[in-house]
C-alpha cells in the first residue's frame, strides 16, 4: 500500500476551505494531513499540458525507480552490516526501519513531505512545466549512471574477494599456497625459474626418486636435464597431495609441464613480477594478505557507497517530490480547468486496510460532484470507455501515490 496519498481537489470558495473540509472528514483515517504547497507554475496551452501529462507518467516512473534504487541500497548495506555485527545472524527482521532513518536536508522523509516547499532556486518557476520535467529527468539519469558505476566497482571487488576466499579452501591442487612459501627463496632469473609441483600422495616416493630425470634427453654424448639437481624441496602436504618446489630452466617450462601431465603431476606457478625480479619479493602479497587487502577495499567501497547514497538519495527524492508537484499541477488543470483553482493535499493513511477503504469512500463522497464520466457511465455505454474504466483508476479528485517504503 502507498505510504502517502497526494490528492488535489477543486478550490471551493477558497483553497483553504477545501483543505479544511478534507481535514475535518478524513483525519480519523489518517495519521497526518497537510497542505502540499505548489507555486503558480506556467500553464501553457491545453495541448501542451495533455502531451506533457503522458510524459510525466514515464518520467515519474523513472525518477521513482532511481530514488527507490538508492533508498534500497542504503537499507541493504545497513542491514548487511548489522548481520555481520551479529556474526551472521539476522535477529532484527522486524526492525529494519530503525537501522537508518532516511533524511532529506537533515530531516526525516515524512517531515520533508509534510513541510514541502518549492525550491525556487533550483527549479525556477519562470520555466515551463516541460522544462522543469526535462531538467529533473536529466538530473536523475545522471545520478543513476553514477550509481551504476559505483555498484559495478563494488561488485567487481566483491567477486574478487569471494574468489580469494574460495582459494583458501580445497586441497593443494587448487587452493592458494602463496602464504606457504618464502618469496625470497624463489629463483627467478633469465635462465632459471622455481616452479611448484602437486604430486598425488601415492606417487610421492616415485617423484622424489625420479624428479631430476623428468624430461631428460640425450643430445649426442651429452645428457640434457630439465631440472636442476637437488633443487627439490617439500613445501606442504595434505591428505591427497604433496607440494614440491623444483628449479628448472626457464626456456623449457612448457615442455616440463607437458612431461609432468604425462606422469599425472600438476605444475603450479606463483604470480611473480618477472620485470622487477627479487626487488619485488617483499611487495608480493600472500593469499592471506591479499584476502585481507580485498576485504579492506570492499569495506571502504561499501562505506563510500553508503555515504554517496545518503547524499544523493536526498537529491533524488527532492527531485521526485518536485516532479509530483508538477504532475499534480498539470493533472489538476486538465481535470478542473482554467483558471487554476485547486488545493493539493498530502495524506498519510493509517496502514490498516479498513481505514484506507473508509478514507477512499470519504474522499469519493466529498468530491462526488466532480466525478468523471468514466465512473458514472459504466453500463451499456461505449465499449472503449468501459474497457478504460476497468484498467485505469479514476476518482473524482486527482490522485497520486508516494511510496516511501524502501526495504
PDB file of N, CA, C and O in Angstrom, residues 65 197 345:
ATOM      1  N   UNK A  65      12.042   5.152  -9.726  1.00  0.00           N
ATOM      2  CA  UNK A  65      12.929   3.992  -9.791  1.00  0.00           C
ATOM      3  C   UNK A  65      14.329   4.310  -9.298  1.00  0.00           C
ATOM      4  O   UNK A  65      14.933   3.524  -8.558  1.00  0.00           O
ATOM      5  N   UNK A 197      55.145 -28.233  -7.917  1.00  0.00           N
ATOM      6  CA  UNK A 197      54.536 -29.426  -8.492  1.00  0.00           C
ATOM      7  C   UNK A 197      53.676 -30.109  -7.433  1.00  0.00           C
ATOM      8  O   UNK A 197      54.181 -30.449  -6.350  1.00  0.00           O
ATOM      9  N   UNK A 345      -3.255  18.275  -1.493  1.00  0.00           N
ATOM     10  CA  UNK A 345      -3.255  17.849  -0.087  1.00  0.00           C
ATOM     11  C   UNK A 345      -2.498  16.534   0.039  1.00  0.00           C
ATOM     12  O   UNK A 345      -2.685  15.608  -0.771  1.00  0.00           O
TER      13      UNK A 345
END
